Amino acid sequence: MSKTVTDNQLNGEVGETLVKAKIGRLGHVFEGRGRLETGIDGTVEFRDAVTGQMSGNMVFAQVKTTAGKKYPFETDQSFEYPLRADDVAYWRSLSLPVVIILYRDSDETYFWKNVADTKAGDDNRLVFDKTADLLDAVSITRMAGLAVQKGRLGAFVPPMRGGEAAHLNLMRIVLPDEIFVADSPFASGRDAVPEVLRTDERRFDWVIRGRRFVSFHDPRGTGLEAIVHPDTVEAVETELIADSDDPDDELVMIELLRRTMVEQESADLAFNGKARVFYFRTAERYQPREYEYRSLRANTSAMVVQVYMNKKRKDQVHSVRHHAFRPRFERIAGEWFLSISPTFVFTEDGFRPHRFAADLLAGKKRMDRNGSIRGQVFMFRYLLSGEQRDAHSPPLDLFGAPAVPERPEKLLKFEPVDAVQMDVAVPEAAWVANDPNAKKMAAENDDGLFQPKLEAQA
């Protein structure tokens, strides 16, 4: 009787060979177990692709090959794969993590999954995400992380590639050449505010500390004369106070920078004194606002004021979310800088603070990721640098010049800080951790009580 090799045997051998080549192309080593395999086709040992050094970290792998048919319950996004109960029981008893690697010949696709990540309520079925579970250079680093999760402490550190640019959340503040100081009859700014409110000069870009008035704005000939002794007003070089080693002068500068910024950015940004944050204004109650800006490479836009409707009562506004940032003024190497820390402000209607703002902010922060935060930094950097052009900006004529006069020149100017060139690049995608609460958070976001108002969606 002649010897035969079944199609299943041949497909299995071809699949294992192709998986070995695939792992090799990704910079790691697949070793088959030969004819004595019992539910494990081989091991994957992880290697530093830069130095070539073997890590000694391994996982067991079981390879499954499919000729051309679809996987069970397959869609454009996912599919399911059934497991044998005796295989699952055996894999759980092993000392190394076990992954299953699927190869399909018809479209030459490779997927992998930790066999411990079975479907909720069904220990014998895996659900594959066609994007997250694709076997590639990013996901195999996640596979390497499994090698230190069983039996001992440790971490797999993916190899660092060539240098990259690190963008800072700092802006250099260009100060006016002169600053105005004067004696004041009032001991503090709080004492002087009622007097200012009695005048037509409703500006507060000044500081009074120890009966000394300090401002970038000349008080002479204005309503601010009511809070100073006019004959003592003197214009001095800004650096005399900005570069002073006196702690009181440093506190005065920090407060003066904040107050001046509140005044000059008031057309676009409001300031929440309690939370100490700047946030985008809206023109009217319940009115969303879209802001156009330039990111690193292209023009883009963001819904900087978003109106959310109550899901249970479609005609009721749940909350209004404003893009915001917390400022921090710091003196570094003799220069003043603004640090931008993105956050959000929640209001009832675009103006009144929301009763549950803290809870809404906590929920939004849980959903934020690095890319979102980075985009907000670039957006505020664009706004403060004076390049903004949105619905609130003057229209352009045919030659690109403003058709109406620009706003008055700002006393403070903000310049983006150049990116810092790093010696190594962090492979960010490889560092994304599996958050056990991710699915719960996504479900809460999808089934929550509010959703964006349709006309507010970007």
Coordinates of C-alpha atoms in Angstrom, one line a residue:
M1 CA 0.0 0.0 0.0
S2 CA 1.4 3.4 -1.0
K3 CA 2.0 6.1 1.6
T4 CA -0.2 9.2 1.6
V5 CA 0.0 12.7 3.0
T6 CA -3.4 14.4 3.6
D7 CA -4.2 17.9 2.5
N8 CA -4.6 18.8 6.2
Q9 CA -1.1 17.5 7.0
L10 CA 0.3 19.4 4.0
N11 CA -1.5 22.6 4.9
G12 CA -0.3 22.3 8.5
E13 CA 3.3 21.9 7.4
V14 CA 3.1 24.8 5.0
G15 CA 1.5 27.0 7.6
E16 CA 4.1 26.3 10.2
T17 CA 6.9 27.0 7.7
L18 CA 5.3 30.3 6.7
V19 CA 4.7 31.3 10.3
K20 CA 8.4 30.6 11.1
A21 CA 9.4 32.8 8.2
K22 CA 7.0 35.5 9.3
I23 CA 8.4 35.5 12.8
G24 CA 11.9 35.6 11.4
R25 CA 11.1 38.6 9.2
L26 CA 9.8 40.4 12.3
G27 CA 13.2 39.9 14.0
H28 CA 12.5 37.0 16.3
V29 CA 13.0 33.2 16.3
F30 CA 10.4 30.4 15.9
E31 CA 11.6 26.9 16.8
G32 CA 9.3 23.9 15.9
R33 CA 8.9 21.0 18.2
G34 CA 8.9 18.2 15.5
R35 CA 6.9 15.1 15.3
L36 CA 6.3 14.7 19.1
E37 CA 4.2 17.9 19.4
T38 CA 1.1 17.5 21.5
G39 CA -0.9 20.7 21.2
I40 CA 2.2 22.9 20.9
D41 CA 3.9 23.4 17.5
G42 CA 6.9 25.4 18.8
T43 CA 8.3 28.3 20.8
V44 CA 8.8 31.9 19.9
E45 CA 12.0 33.4 21.5
F46 CA 12.2 37.2 21.4
R47 CA 15.3 39.0 20.2
D48 CA 16.6 42.6 20.2
A49 CA 16.3 43.5 16.6
V50 CA 19.0 46.2 16.9
T51 CA 21.7 44.3 18.8
G52 CA 20.7 40.8 17.8
Q53 CA 20.8 39.7 21.4
M54 CA 18.4 36.9 22.4
S55 CA 16.3 37.8 25.4
G56 CA 15.6 34.3 26.8
N57 CA 11.9 35.2 27.0
M58 CA 9.7 32.8 25.2
V59 CA 6.0 31.8 24.6
F60 CA 4.6 28.5 23.3
A61 CA 2.8 28.7 20.0
Q62 CA 0.2 26.6 18.3
V63 CA -0.2 27.2 14.6
K64 CA -3.5 26.7 12.8
T65 CA -3.7 26.9 9.0
T66 CA -6.9 27.5 6.9
A67 CA -6.9 27.1 3.2
G68 CA -9.5 29.6 2.1
K69 CA -12.8 29.4 3.9
K70 CA -14.0 32.2 6.2
Y71 CA -13.5 32.0 10.0
P72 CA -16.6 31.6 12.1
F73 CA -18.7 34.7 12.5
E74 CA -16.3 36.7 10.3
T75 CA -17.0 40.4 9.6
D76 CA -14.8 43.2 8.3
Q77 CA -13.7 43.9 11.8
S78 CA -13.5 40.6 13.6
F79 CA -14.1 36.8 13.7
E80 CA -14.2 34.0 16.2
Y81 CA -12.2 30.8 16.5
P82 CA -13.3 27.7 18.4
L83 CA -10.9 25.8 20.7
R84 CA -10.9 22.2 21.9
A85 CA -11.6 21.9 25.6
D86 CA -8.8 19.4 26.2
D87 CA -6.3 21.7 24.4
V88 CA -7.4 24.6 26.6
A89 CA -7.0 22.5 29.8
Y90 CA -3.5 21.5 28.7
W91 CA -2.4 25.0 27.8
R92 CA -3.5 26.3 31.2
S93 CA -1.2 23.8 32.9
L94 CA 1.9 24.9 31.1
S95 CA 4.6 27.1 32.6
L96 CA 4.8 29.5 29.6
P97 CA 2.1 31.6 28.1
V98 CA 0.5 30.0 25.0
V99 CA -0.5 31.9 21.8
I100 CA -2.4 30.6 18.9
I101 CA -1.3 31.8 15.5
L102 CA -3.7 31.6 12.5
Y103 CA -2.6 31.6 8.9
R104 CA -5.0 31.7 6.0
D105 CA -3.7 30.8 2.6
S106 CA -6.3 32.5 0.5
D107 CA -5.4 36.1 1.6
E108 CA -2.0 35.3 3.2
T109 CA -3.1 36.8 6.6
Y110 CA -1.5 36.1 10.0
F111 CA -3.3 36.7 13.3
W112 CA -2.4 35.8 16.8
K113 CA -4.1 35.7 20.2
N114 CA -3.3 34.8 23.8
V115 CA -5.3 31.6 24.5
A116 CA -6.1 33.0 27.9
D117 CA -8.1 35.8 26.3
T118 CA -11.2 33.7 25.7
K119 CA -14.6 35.1 25.0
A120 CA -16.5 36.2 28.1
G121 CA -18.7 33.3 29.2
D122 CA -17.2 30.8 26.8
D123 CA -13.7 29.4 27.7
N124 CA -13.4 27.6 24.4
R125 CA -13.8 30.5 21.9
L126 CA -11.4 33.3 21.0
V127 CA -12.6 36.6 19.4
F128 CA -10.0 38.1 17.0
D129 CA -9.8 41.8 16.2
K130 CA -8.6 42.1 12.6
T131 CA -6.6 45.2 13.3
A132 CA -5.3 44.7 16.9
D133 CA -4.6 41.0 16.5
L134 CA -2.9 41.1 13.1
L135 CA 0.6 39.6 13.4
D136 CA 2.9 42.5 12.7
A137 CA 5.9 44.5 14.1
V138 CA 3.7 46.3 16.7
S139 CA 1.6 43.4 18.0
I140 CA 4.5 41.0 18.3
T141 CA 6.0 43.3 20.9
R142 CA 2.7 42.9 22.8
M143 CA 3.2 39.1 22.4
A144 CA 6.7 39.5 23.9
G145 CA 5.2 41.1 27.0
L146 CA 3.3 37.9 27.7
A147 CA 6.6 36.1 28.2
V148 CA 7.2 37.8 31.5
Q149 CA 3.7 37.8 32.8
K150 CA 3.7 34.1 33.9
G151 CA 5.9 32.7 36.7
R152 CA 8.1 35.7 37.4
L153 CA 8.4 39.5 37.6
G154 CA 9.8 41.5 34.7
A155 CA 9.1 43.5 31.6
F156 CA 9.9 43.2 28.0
V157 CA 11.5 46.5 26.7
P158 CA 11.1 46.9 22.9
P159 CA 14.3 48.0 21.2
M160 CA 14.8 51.8 20.7
R161 CA 15.1 53.0 17.2
G162 CA 16.8 56.1 15.8
G163 CA 16.3 59.6 17.3
E164 CA 13.1 61.5 17.0
A165 CA 11.8 65.0 17.8
A166 CA 10.2 65.6 21.2
H167 CA 7.7 68.5 21.2
L168 CA 7.5 70.4 24.4
N169 CA 4.4 71.9 25.9
L170 CA 6.3 75.2 26.5
M171 CA 5.9 78.6 24.8
R172 CA 8.5 81.4 25.2
I173 CA 7.0 84.6 26.5
V174 CA 8.3 87.8 24.8
L175 CA 7.8 90.6 27.3
P176 CA 7.3 94.3 26.6
D177 CA 10.4 96.4 27.0
E178 CA 8.8 98.6 29.7
I179 CA 6.8 97.9 32.8
F180 CA 5.0 100.5 34.8
V181 CA 5.3 100.8 38.6
A182 CA 3.7 103.2 41.0
D183 CA 2.7 103.7 44.6
S184 CA -0.9 102.8 45.5
P185 CA -3.2 103.9 48.3
F186 CA -4.4 100.3 48.5
A187 CA -2.6 97.5 50.3
S188 CA -3.7 94.8 47.8
G189 CA -5.5 94.3 44.5
R190 CA -8.5 92.9 46.3
D191 CA -8.9 96.2 48.1
A192 CA -8.5 98.2 44.9
V193 CA -11.0 96.2 42.7
P194 CA -14.2 98.0 44.1
E195 CA -12.6 101.3 43.1
V196 CA -11.9 100.1 39.6
L197 CA -15.5 98.9 39.2
R198 CA -16.7 102.5 39.8
T199 CA -14.8 103.7 36.8
D200 CA -15.1 103.0 33.0
E201 CA -11.7 101.3 33.0
R202 CA -12.8 97.7 33.6
R203 CA -9.4 96.2 33.0
F204 CA -7.5 94.1 35.6
D205 CA -4.1 93.4 33.9
W206 CA -2.3 94.9 36.9
V207 CA -1.1 93.7 40.3
I208 CA -0.9 95.5 43.7
R209 CA 1.2 94.0 46.3
G210 CA 2.5 95.8 49.4
R211 CA 1.0 99.1 48.1
R212 CA 3.0 98.8 44.9
F213 CA 1.2 98.9 41.6
V214 CA 2.8 96.9 38.6
S215 CA 1.4 96.7 35.1
F216 CA 2.5 96.4 31.5
H217 CA -0.2 99.0 30.8
D218 CA 0.4 102.7 31.6
P219 CA -2.3 103.8 34.1
R220 CA -1.9 107.5 33.4
G221 CA -4.8 109.1 31.6
T222 CA -7.0 106.0 32.4
G223 CA -9.5 105.1 35.1
L224 CA -6.6 103.2 36.8
E225 CA -5.4 106.5 38.1
A226 CA -8.0 105.9 40.8
I227 CA -5.9 103.2 42.4
V228 CA -2.4 104.8 42.1
H229 CA -0.7 108.0 43.0
P230 CA -0.3 109.4 39.5
D231 CA 2.8 111.4 40.3
T232 CA 4.6 108.3 41.3
V233 CA 4.1 106.3 38.0
E234 CA 7.4 105.3 36.4
A235 CA 8.3 103.3 33.4
V236 CA 11.2 101.0 34.0
E237 CA 12.9 98.3 32.1
T238 CA 10.9 95.1 32.4
E239 CA 14.0 93.0 33.2
L240 CA 14.5 94.8 36.5
I241 CA 11.4 92.9 37.8
A242 CA 11.3 89.9 35.4
D243 CA 14.9 88.9 36.2
S244 CA 14.9 89.9 39.9
D245 CA 16.0 87.3 42.5
D246 CA 13.5 88.7 45.0
P247 CA 10.8 86.1 45.6
D248 CA 8.1 88.9 45.9
D249 CA 9.1 90.1 42.4
E250 CA 8.8 86.6 41.0
L251 CA 5.3 86.2 42.5
V252 CA 4.3 89.6 41.1
M253 CA 5.5 88.5 37.6
I254 CA 3.6 85.3 37.7
E255 CA 0.4 87.0 38.7
L256 CA 0.9 89.8 36.3
L257 CA 1.5 87.4 33.4
R258 CA -1.7 85.5 34.2
R259 CA -3.8 88.7 34.5
T260 CA -2.4 90.2 31.3
M261 CA -3.1 87.0 29.5
V262 CA -6.7 86.9 30.7
E263 CA -7.2 90.5 29.4
Q264 CA -5.6 90.1 26.0
E265 CA -7.0 86.6 25.2
S266 CA -10.5 87.4 26.3
A267 CA -11.9 87.5 22.8
D268 CA -11.2 83.7 22.4
L269 CA -10.6 82.4 25.9
A270 CA -12.4 82.7 29.2
F271 CA -10.7 82.2 32.5
N272 CA -12.2 80.0 35.3
G273 CA -10.7 81.5 38.5
K274 CA -11.7 78.6 40.7
A275 CA -10.2 75.9 38.5
R276 CA -7.4 78.3 37.3
V277 CA -7.9 77.3 33.7
F278 CA -8.4 79.0 30.3
Y279 CA -11.1 77.6 28.1
F280 CA -12.7 78.4 24.7
R281 CA -15.6 80.8 24.8
T282 CA -18.9 80.3 23.0
A283 CA -20.8 83.2 21.5
E284 CA -24.3 82.2 22.7
R285 CA -25.9 79.7 25.0
Y286 CA -25.9 76.1 23.8
Q287 CA -23.8 77.1 20.7
P288 CA -21.0 74.7 19.6
R289 CA -17.8 76.1 18.2
E290 CA -15.4 74.7 15.7
Y291 CA -11.8 76.0 15.6
E292 CA -9.5 75.6 12.6
Y293 CA -5.8 75.4 13.2
R294 CA -2.6 74.0 11.8
S295 CA -1.1 70.9 13.3
L296 CA 2.4 69.7 12.6
R297 CA 1.8 68.8 9.0
A298 CA -1.7 69.9 7.9
N299 CA -4.6 72.2 8.5
T300 CA -7.2 70.6 10.7
S301 CA -10.1 71.5 13.1
A302 CA -11.6 70.6 16.4
M303 CA -14.9 71.1 18.1
V304 CA -13.6 73.2 20.9
V305 CA -17.1 73.8 22.3
Q306 CA -19.3 70.7 22.1
V307 CA -22.9 70.5 23.1
Y308 CA -24.1 67.1 24.5
M309 CA -27.8 66.1 24.6
N310 CA -29.4 63.8 27.1
K311 CA -29.9 60.4 25.6
K312 CA -33.0 59.7 27.6
R313 CA -34.6 63.1 26.9
K314 CA -33.6 64.1 23.4
D315 CA -34.7 67.7 23.8
Q316 CA -32.6 68.4 26.9
V317 CA -29.0 69.5 27.0
H318 CA -26.9 67.4 29.3
S319 CA -23.7 69.4 29.3
V320 CA -21.4 71.7 27.2
R321 CA -17.7 70.7 27.0
H322 CA -15.0 73.3 26.4
H323 CA -11.4 72.6 25.4
A324 CA -9.2 74.2 28.1
F325 CA -5.7 74.3 29.5
R326 CA -4.1 75.0 32.8
P327 CA -1.3 77.6 32.6
R328 CA 1.9 77.6 34.5
F329 CA 4.4 80.4 34.3
E330 CA 8.0 79.5 34.9
R331 CA 11.4 81.3 34.6
I332 CA 14.0 79.1 33.0
A333 CA 17.6 80.3 32.4
G334 CA 16.6 83.9 32.6
E335 CA 13.5 83.6 30.3
W336 CA 9.8 83.3 31.0
F337 CA 7.8 80.4 29.6
L338 CA 4.2 79.3 29.6
S339 CA 3.5 75.6 30.2
I340 CA 0.3 74.3 28.6
S341 CA -1.5 71.4 30.4
P342 CA -4.6 70.5 28.3
T343 CA -7.8 69.8 30.2
F344 CA -11.6 70.4 29.8
V345 CA -14.2 72.7 31.4
F346 CA -17.9 71.6 31.6
T347 CA -20.7 74.1 31.8
E348 CA -24.5 73.8 31.9
D349 CA -25.1 76.1 28.9
G350 CA -21.8 77.4 27.7
F351 CA -21.5 79.9 30.6
R352 CA -22.7 78.5 33.9
P353 CA -20.4 75.9 35.6
H354 CA -21.8 72.4 35.5
R355 CA -23.0 70.9 38.8
F356 CA -21.1 67.7 38.2
A357 CA -18.1 69.2 36.3
A358 CA -15.6 67.2 38.4
D359 CA -17.2 63.8 37.6
L360 CA -17.5 64.7 33.9
L361 CA -13.9 65.8 33.7
A362 CA -12.7 62.6 35.4
G363 CA -14.6 60.5 32.8
K364 CA -13.2 62.4 29.9
K365 CA -9.7 62.2 31.2
R366 CA -10.0 58.4 31.4
M367 CA -10.7 58.3 27.7
D368 CA -7.9 60.7 26.7
R369 CA -4.8 59.3 25.0
N370 CA -1.4 60.8 24.1
G371 CA -2.4 61.8 20.5
S372 CA -5.4 63.7 21.8
I373 CA -3.4 65.6 24.4
R374 CA -0.6 66.4 21.9
G375 CA -3.2 67.7 19.4
Q376 CA -4.6 70.1 22.1
V377 CA -1.1 71.4 22.9
F378 CA -0.6 72.2 19.2
M379 CA -4.0 73.8 19.0
F380 CA -3.5 76.2 21.9
R381 CA 0.1 76.9 20.7
Y382 CA -1.3 78.0 17.4
L383 CA -4.0 80.2 19.0
L384 CA -1.6 81.9 21.4
S385 CA 1.1 82.5 18.8
G386 CA -1.3 84.9 17.0
E387 CA -1.8 82.8 13.9
Q388 CA -5.4 81.9 14.6
R389 CA -8.0 82.3 11.9
D390 CA -11.5 81.0 12.7
A391 CA -15.1 82.2 12.6
H392 CA -14.2 84.9 15.2
S393 CA -11.2 86.2 13.2
P394 CA -11.6 89.1 10.6
P395 CA -12.3 87.8 7.1
L396 CA -9.5 87.9 4.5
D397 CA -9.7 90.0 1.3
L398 CA -8.6 88.7 -2.1
F399 CA -4.9 89.3 -1.3
G400 CA -5.0 87.4 2.0
A401 CA -5.0 90.5 4.1
P402 CA -7.6 91.2 6.8
A403 CA -10.6 93.0 5.4
V404 CA -11.1 94.8 8.7
P405 CA -8.6 96.1 11.3
E406 CA -7.0 93.4 13.4
R407 CA -7.3 93.4 17.2
P408 CA -5.0 95.8 19.1
E409 CA -1.5 94.5 19.4
K410 CA -1.0 92.2 22.3
L411 CA 1.4 93.2 25.1
L412 CA 2.5 89.6 25.6
K413 CA 3.7 87.5 22.7
F414 CA 4.1 83.7 22.7
E415 CA 6.5 81.8 20.6
P416 CA 6.6 78.0 20.2
V417 CA 9.7 76.3 21.6
D418 CA 11.7 74.3 19.0
A419 CA 11.4 70.6 19.3
V420 CA 14.2 68.7 21.1
Q421 CA 16.0 66.1 19.1
M422 CA 16.2 62.9 21.1
D423 CA 19.0 60.3 20.8
V424 CA 16.4 57.4 20.6
A425 CA 12.8 57.1 19.5
V426 CA 10.2 55.4 21.7
P427 CA 8.1 52.9 19.7
E428 CA 4.8 54.3 21.1
A429 CA 2.5 51.8 19.5
A430 CA 4.4 49.0 21.2
W431 CA 4.0 50.6 24.6
V432 CA 0.2 50.6 24.5
A433 CA -0.8 48.5 27.5
N434 CA -3.9 46.2 27.7
D435 CA -6.1 48.1 30.0
P436 CA -8.5 45.7 31.8
N437 CA -11.1 48.5 32.1
A438 CA -10.9 49.5 28.4
K439 CA -14.0 47.6 27.3
K440 CA -15.9 48.8 30.3
M441 CA -14.9 52.4 29.6
A442 CA -15.9 52.1 26.0
A443 CA -19.3 50.6 26.9
E444 CA -19.9 53.4 29.4
N445 CA -19.1 56.0 26.8
D446 CA -21.4 54.3 24.3
D447 CA -24.3 53.7 26.7
G448 CA -24.0 56.9 28.8
L449 CA -26.6 59.5 29.4
F450 CA -25.4 62.0 26.8
Q451 CA -24.3 62.2 23.2
P452 CA -23.0 65.0 21.0
K453 CA -25.6 67.3 19.4
L454 CA -25.8 66.5 15.7
E455 CA -24.9 70.0 14.5
A456 CA -21.9 70.0 16.8
Q457 CA -20.2 67.0 15.5
A458 CA -17.0 67.5 13.6

